[in-house]
Amino acid sequence: MERNMGNFDRIMRGLVAVLLIALNAKGIIYGGTAVAGVIVAIIFILTSIVGFCPFYELLGFSSRKMS
């Protein structure tokens, strides 16, 4: 499992995850949308931490700069 996410991608996913969690906590999103948002937030947080996105792997895509 080789990293396939660049730093910018990881930071953006983290920010989106925080936004989704905040929207849920404030009650701006609720019901099924809130559940889906939290699930997406958890996935984004986990993929940001490890730097690997399985979906990118399936597509053969990488946002990581190779040096």
PDB file of N, CA and C in Angstrom:
ATOM      1  N   MET A   1       0.844  -1.174   0.000  1.00  0.00           N
ATOM      2  CA  MET A   1       0.000   0.000   0.000  1.00  0.00           C
ATOM      3  C   MET A   1       0.894   1.244   0.000  1.00  0.00           C
ATOM      4  N   GLU A   2       1.153   1.731  -1.172  1.00  0.00           N
ATOM      5  CA  GLU A   2       2.016   2.891  -1.344  1.00  0.00           C
ATOM      6  C   GLU A   2       1.161   4.160  -1.336  1.00  0.00           C
ATOM      7  N   ARG A   3       1.678   5.209  -0.724  1.00  0.00           N
ATOM      8  CA  ARG A   3       0.944   6.481  -0.679  1.00  0.00           C
ATOM      9  C   ARG A   3       0.627   6.977  -2.077  1.00  0.00           C
ATOM     10  N   ASN A   4      -0.593   7.465  -2.253  1.00  0.00           N
ATOM     11  CA  ASN A   4      -0.979   8.002  -3.553  1.00  0.00           C
ATOM     12  C   ASN A   4      -1.691   9.356  -3.422  1.00  0.00           C
ATOM     13  N   MET A   5      -1.545   9.987  -2.257  1.00  0.00           N
ATOM     14  CA  MET A   5      -2.159  11.292  -2.032  1.00  0.00           C
ATOM     15  C   MET A   5      -1.085  12.314  -1.679  1.00  0.00           C
ATOM     16  N   GLY A   6      -1.150  13.466  -2.337  1.00  0.00           N
ATOM     17  CA  GLY A   6      -0.228  14.549  -2.045  1.00  0.00           C
ATOM     18  C   GLY A   6      -0.666  15.327  -0.814  1.00  0.00           C
ATOM     19  N   ASN A   7       0.210  16.200  -0.346  1.00  0.00           N
ATOM     20  CA  ASN A   7      -0.084  16.978   0.862  1.00  0.00           C
ATOM     21  C   ASN A   7      -1.303  17.878   0.702  1.00  0.00           C
ATOM     22  N   PHE A   8      -1.436  18.534  -0.447  1.00  0.00           N
ATOM     23  CA  PHE A   8      -2.584  19.414  -0.664  1.00  0.00           C
ATOM     24  C   PHE A   8      -3.884  18.615  -0.593  1.00  0.00           C
ATOM     25  N   ASP A   9      -3.903  17.468  -1.228  1.00  0.00           N
ATOM     26  CA  ASP A   9      -5.071  16.593  -1.218  1.00  0.00           C
ATOM     27  C   ASP A   9      -5.414  16.166   0.206  1.00  0.00           C
ATOM     28  N   ARG A  10      -4.413  15.797   0.976  1.00  0.00           N
ATOM     29  CA  ARG A  10      -4.626  15.361   2.361  1.00  0.00           C
ATOM     30  C   ARG A  10      -5.175  16.495   3.222  1.00  0.00           C
ATOM     31  N   ILE A  11      -4.644  17.696   3.044  1.00  0.00           N
ATOM     32  CA  ILE A  11      -5.111  18.847   3.819  1.00  0.00           C
ATOM     33  C   ILE A  11      -6.553  19.186   3.456  1.00  0.00           C
ATOM     34  N   MET A  12      -6.875  19.177   2.167  1.00  0.00           N
ATOM     35  CA  MET A  12      -8.236  19.496   1.736  1.00  0.00           C
ATOM     36  C   MET A  12      -9.242  18.479   2.263  1.00  0.00           C
ATOM     37  N   ARG A  13      -8.886  17.221   2.248  1.00  0.00           N
ATOM     38  CA  ARG A  13      -9.776  16.193   2.793  1.00  0.00           C
ATOM     39  C   ARG A  13      -9.995  16.404   4.284  1.00  0.00           C
ATOM     40  N   GLY A  14      -8.939  16.767   4.984  1.00  0.00           N
ATOM     41  CA  GLY A  14      -9.067  17.039   6.418  1.00  0.00           C
ATOM     42  C   GLY A  14      -9.989  18.214   6.689  1.00  0.00           C
ATOM     43  N   LEU A  15      -9.863  19.272   5.891  1.00  0.00           N
ATOM     44  CA  LEU A  15     -10.723  20.444   6.066  1.00  0.00           C
ATOM     45  C   LEU A  15     -12.187  20.132   5.756  1.00  0.00           C
ATOM     46  N   VAL A  16     -12.418  19.354   4.708  1.00  0.00           N
ATOM     47  CA  VAL A  16     -13.791  18.967   4.373  1.00  0.00           C
ATOM     48  C   VAL A  16     -14.375  18.109   5.489  1.00  0.00           C
ATOM     49  N   ALA A  17     -13.572  17.208   6.044  1.00  0.00           N
ATOM     50  CA  ALA A  17     -14.037  16.361   7.145  1.00  0.00           C
ATOM     51  C   ALA A  17     -14.426  17.205   8.352  1.00  0.00           C
ATOM     52  N   VAL A  18     -13.600  18.180   8.698  1.00  0.00           N
ATOM     53  CA  VAL A  18     -13.911  19.062   9.829  1.00  0.00           C
ATOM     54  C   VAL A  18     -15.188  19.853   9.552  1.00  0.00           C
ATOM     55  N   LEU A  19     -15.347  20.322   8.334  1.00  0.00           N
ATOM     56  CA  LEU A  19     -16.559  21.066   7.964  1.00  0.00           C
ATOM     57  C   LEU A  19     -17.803  20.191   8.097  1.00  0.00           C
ATOM     58  N   LEU A  20     -17.743  18.971   7.608  1.00  0.00           N
ATOM     59  CA  LEU A  20     -18.892  18.063   7.704  1.00  0.00           C
ATOM     60  C   LEU A  20     -19.253  17.756   9.155  1.00  0.00           C
ATOM     61  N   ILE A  21     -18.244  17.545   9.975  1.00  0.00           N
ATOM     62  CA  ILE A  21     -18.497  17.272  11.387  1.00  0.00           C
ATOM     63  C   ILE A  21     -19.086  18.501  12.072  1.00  0.00           C
ATOM     64  N   ALA A  22     -18.581  19.685  11.739  1.00  0.00           N
ATOM     65  CA  ALA A  22     -19.115  20.926  12.326  1.00  0.00           C
ATOM     66  C   ALA A  22     -20.556  21.163  11.906  1.00  0.00           C
ATOM     67  N   LEU A  23     -20.868  20.926  10.637  1.00  0.00           N
ATOM     68  CA  LEU A  23     -22.245  21.090  10.169  1.00  0.00           C
ATOM     69  C   LEU A  23     -23.183  20.139  10.898  1.00  0.00           C
ATOM     70  N   ASN A  24     -22.716  18.940  11.147  1.00  0.00           N
ATOM     71  CA  ASN A  24     -23.521  17.970  11.885  1.00  0.00           C
ATOM     72  C   ASN A  24     -23.689  18.405  13.342  1.00  0.00           C
ATOM     73  N   ALA A  25     -22.615  18.845  13.962  1.00  0.00           N
ATOM     74  CA  ALA A  25     -22.666  19.251  15.365  1.00  0.00           C
ATOM     75  C   ALA A  25     -23.581  20.456  15.579  1.00  0.00           C
ATOM     76  N   LYS A  26     -23.605  21.366  14.619  1.00  0.00           N
ATOM     77  CA  LYS A  26     -24.453  22.565  14.716  1.00  0.00           C
ATOM     78  C   LYS A  26     -25.907  22.274  14.356  1.00  0.00           C
ATOM     79  N   GLY A  27     -26.187  21.085  13.828  1.00  0.00           N
ATOM     80  CA  GLY A  27     -27.543  20.729  13.447  1.00  0.00           C
ATOM     81  C   GLY A  27     -27.971  21.291  12.110  1.00  0.00           C
ATOM     82  N   ILE A  28     -27.016  21.766  11.332  1.00  0.00           N
ATOM     83  CA  ILE A  28     -27.331  22.321  10.018  1.00  0.00           C
ATOM     84  C   ILE A  28     -27.694  21.193   9.048  1.00  0.00           C
ATOM     85  N   ILE A  29     -27.005  20.071   9.180  1.00  0.00           N
ATOM     86  CA  ILE A  29     -27.400  18.886   8.431  1.00  0.00           C
ATOM     87  C   ILE A  29     -27.912  17.865   9.442  1.00  0.00           C
ATOM     88  N   TYR A  30     -28.908  17.104   9.051  1.00  0.00           N
ATOM     89  CA  TYR A  30     -29.510  16.144   9.971  1.00  0.00           C
ATOM     90  C   TYR A  30     -30.070  14.960   9.193  1.00  0.00           C
ATOM     91  N   GLY A  31     -30.476  13.944   9.921  1.00  0.00           N
ATOM     92  CA  GLY A  31     -31.045  12.751   9.301  1.00  0.00           C
ATOM     93  C   GLY A  31     -30.024  11.979   8.491  1.00  0.00           C
ATOM     94  N   GLY A  32     -30.482  11.476   7.355  1.00  0.00           N
ATOM     95  CA  GLY A  32     -29.628  10.673   6.483  1.00  0.00           C
ATOM     96  C   GLY A  32     -28.437  11.440   5.955  1.00  0.00           C
ATOM     97  N   THR A  33     -28.630  12.737   5.720  1.00  0.00           N
ATOM     98  CA  THR A  33     -27.523  13.567   5.231  1.00  0.00           C
ATOM     99  C   THR A  33     -26.418  13.657   6.282  1.00  0.00           C
ATOM    100  N   ALA A  34     -26.812  13.783   7.547  1.00  0.00           N
ATOM    101  CA  ALA A  34     -25.835  13.865   8.624  1.00  0.00           C
ATOM    102  C   ALA A  34     -25.061  12.558   8.752  1.00  0.00           C
ATOM    103  N   VAL A  35     -25.771  11.441   8.660  1.00  0.00           N
ATOM    104  CA  VAL A  35     -25.108  10.131   8.746  1.00  0.00           C
ATOM    105  C   VAL A  35     -24.125   9.960   7.595  1.00  0.00           C
ATOM    106  N   ALA A  36     -24.560  10.276   6.385  1.00  0.00           N
ATOM    107  CA  ALA A  36     -23.674  10.175   5.224  1.00  0.00           C
ATOM    108  C   ALA A  36     -22.478  11.103   5.373  1.00  0.00           C
ATOM    109  N   GLY A  37     -22.715  12.322   5.876  1.00  0.00           N
ATOM    110  CA  GLY A  37     -21.633  13.280   6.075  1.00  0.00           C
ATOM    111  C   GLY A  37     -20.601  12.795   7.063  1.00  0.00           C
ATOM    112  N   VAL A  38     -21.044  12.184   8.147  1.00  0.00           N
ATOM    113  CA  VAL A  38     -20.115  11.664   9.153  1.00  0.00           C
ATOM    114  C   VAL A  38     -19.325  10.487   8.581  1.00  0.00           C
ATOM    115  N   ILE A  39     -19.977   9.635   7.820  1.00  0.00           N
ATOM    116  CA  ILE A  39     -19.274   8.504   7.209  1.00  0.00           C
ATOM    117  C   ILE A  39     -18.202   9.010   6.248  1.00  0.00           C
ATOM    118  N   VAL A  40     -18.552   9.989   5.418  1.00  0.00           N
ATOM    119  CA  VAL A  40     -17.571  10.571   4.485  1.00  0.00           C
ATOM    120  C   VAL A  40     -16.442  11.237   5.264  1.00  0.00           C
ATOM    121  N   ALA A  41     -16.772  11.936   6.345  1.00  0.00           N
ATOM    122  CA  ALA A  41     -15.752  12.601   7.161  1.00  0.00           C
ATOM    123  C   ALA A  41     -14.776  11.585   7.743  1.00  0.00           C
ATOM    124  N   ILE A  42     -15.298  10.473   8.249  1.00  0.00           N
ATOM    125  CA  ILE A  42     -14.427   9.438   8.814  1.00  0.00           C
ATOM    126  C   ILE A  42     -13.512   8.863   7.742  1.00  0.00           C
ATOM    127  N   ILE A  43     -14.062   8.587   6.579  1.00  0.00           N
ATOM    128  CA  ILE A  43     -13.244   8.063   5.476  1.00  0.00           C
ATOM    129  C   ILE A  43     -12.173   9.069   5.080  1.00  0.00           C
ATOM    130  N   PHE A  44     -12.553  10.349   4.969  1.00  0.00           N
ATOM    131  CA  PHE A  44     -11.579  11.387   4.612  1.00  0.00           C
ATOM    132  C   PHE A  44     -10.477  11.514   5.657  1.00  0.00           C
ATOM    133  N   ILE A  45     -10.842  11.441   6.926  1.00  0.00           N
ATOM    134  CA  ILE A  45      -9.833  11.545   7.988  1.00  0.00           C
ATOM    135  C   ILE A  45      -8.861  10.368   7.910  1.00  0.00           C
ATOM    136  N   LEU A  46      -9.397   9.166   7.768  1.00  0.00           N
ATOM    137  CA  LEU A  46      -8.532   7.982   7.710  1.00  0.00           C
ATOM    138  C   LEU A  46      -7.616   8.001   6.495  1.00  0.00           C
ATOM    139  N   THR A  47      -8.164   8.346   5.327  1.00  0.00           N
ATOM    140  CA  THR A  47      -7.322   8.373   4.133  1.00  0.00           C
ATOM    141  C   THR A  47      -6.289   9.493   4.207  1.00  0.00           C
ATOM    142  N   SER A  48      -6.636  10.599   4.856  1.00  0.00           N
ATOM    143  CA  SER A  48      -5.674  11.696   5.022  1.00  0.00           C
ATOM    144  C   SER A  48      -4.521  11.290   5.922  1.00  0.00           C
ATOM    145  N   ILE A  49      -4.825  10.553   6.964  1.00  0.00           N
ATOM    146  CA  ILE A  49      -3.786  10.119   7.900  1.00  0.00           C
ATOM    147  C   ILE A  49      -2.803   9.159   7.237  1.00  0.00           C
ATOM    148  N   VAL A  50      -3.337   8.169   6.525  1.00  0.00           N
ATOM    149  CA  VAL A  50      -2.451   7.164   5.924  1.00  0.00           C
ATOM    150  C   VAL A  50      -1.894   7.591   4.574  1.00  0.00           C
ATOM    151  N   GLY A  51      -2.519   8.593   3.940  1.00  0.00           N
ATOM    152  CA  GLY A  51      -2.020   9.079   2.652  1.00  0.00           C
ATOM    153  C   GLY A  51      -2.321   8.147   1.495  1.00  0.00           C
ATOM    154  N   PHE A  52      -3.301   7.285   1.675  1.00  0.00           N
ATOM    155  CA  PHE A  52      -3.654   6.314   0.641  1.00  0.00           C
ATOM    156  C   PHE A  52      -5.158   6.327   0.415  1.00  0.00           C
ATOM    157  N   CYS A  53      -5.573   6.424  -0.845  1.00  0.00           N
ATOM    158  CA  CYS A  53      -6.985   6.401  -1.207  1.00  0.00           C
ATOM    159  C   CYS A  53      -7.232   5.180  -2.098  1.00  0.00           C
ATOM    160  N   PRO A  54      -8.036   4.221  -1.618  1.00  0.00           N
ATOM    161  CA  PRO A  54      -8.309   3.026  -2.434  1.00  0.00           C
ATOM    162  C   PRO A  54      -8.972   3.361  -3.773  1.00  0.00           C
ATOM    163  N   PHE A  55      -9.818   4.380  -3.799  1.00  0.00           N
ATOM    164  CA  PHE A  55     -10.473   4.779  -5.041  1.00  0.00           C
ATOM    165  C   PHE A  55      -9.445   5.267  -6.059  1.00  0.00           C
ATOM    166  N   TYR A  56      -8.460   6.040  -5.605  1.00  0.00           N
ATOM    167  CA  TYR A  56      -7.382   6.471  -6.499  1.00  0.00           C
ATOM    168  C   TYR A  56      -6.646   5.260  -7.062  1.00  0.00           C
ATOM    169  N   GLU A  57      -6.431   4.270  -6.205  1.00  0.00           N
ATOM    170  CA  GLU A  57      -5.741   3.055  -6.628  1.00  0.00           C
ATOM    171  C   GLU A  57      -6.510   2.352  -7.748  1.00  0.00           C
ATOM    172  N   LEU A  58      -7.824   2.261  -7.599  1.00  0.00           N
ATOM    173  CA  LEU A  58      -8.654   1.633  -8.630  1.00  0.00           C
ATOM    174  C   LEU A  58      -8.560   2.371  -9.959  1.00  0.00           C
ATOM    175  N   LEU A  59      -8.485   3.703  -9.882  1.00  0.00           N
ATOM    176  CA  LEU A  59      -8.416   4.526 -11.085  1.00  0.00           C
ATOM    177  C   LEU A  59      -6.995   4.660 -11.633  1.00  0.00           C
ATOM    178  N   GLY A  60      -6.010   4.219 -10.857  1.00  0.00           N
ATOM    179  CA  GLY A  60      -4.619   4.374 -11.279  1.00  0.00           C
ATOM    180  C   GLY A  60      -4.158   5.821 -11.191  1.00  0.00           C
ATOM    181  N   PHE A  61      -4.724   6.571 -10.266  1.00  0.00           N
ATOM    182  CA  PHE A  61      -4.442   8.001 -10.115  1.00  0.00           C
ATOM    183  C   PHE A  61      -3.609   8.239  -8.876  1.00  0.00           C
ATOM    184  N   SER A  62      -2.796   9.275  -8.908  1.00  0.00           N
ATOM    185  CA  SER A  62      -2.025   9.688  -7.753  1.00  0.00           C
ATOM    186  C   SER A  62      -1.892  11.205  -7.753  1.00  0.00           C
ATOM    187  N   SER A  63      -2.135  11.827  -6.607  1.00  0.00           N
ATOM    188  CA  SER A  63      -1.945  13.270  -6.496  1.00  0.00           C
ATOM    189  C   SER A  63      -0.610  13.578  -5.802  1.00  0.00           C
ATOM    190  N   ARG A  64       0.152  12.548  -5.538  1.00  0.00           N
ATOM    191  CA  ARG A  64       1.445  12.711  -4.870  1.00  0.00           C
ATOM    192  C   ARG A  64       2.527  12.980  -5.899  1.00  0.00           C
ATOM    193  N   LYS A  65       3.335  13.992  -5.616  1.00  0.00           N
ATOM    194  CA  LYS A  65       4.461  14.307  -6.504  1.00  0.00           C
ATOM    195  C   LYS A  65       5.578  13.309  -6.257  1.00  0.00           C
ATOM    196  N   MET A  66       6.048  12.743  -7.313  1.00  0.00           N
ATOM    197  CA  MET A  66       7.174  11.816  -7.217  1.00  0.00           C
ATOM    198  C   MET A  66       8.477  12.586  -7.429  1.00  0.00           C
ATOM    199  N   SER A  67       9.426  12.377  -6.534  1.00  0.00           N
ATOM    200  CA  SER A  67      10.691  13.105  -6.673  1.00  0.00           C
ATOM    201  C   SER A  67      11.836  12.157  -6.916  1.00  0.00           C
TER     202      SER A  67
END
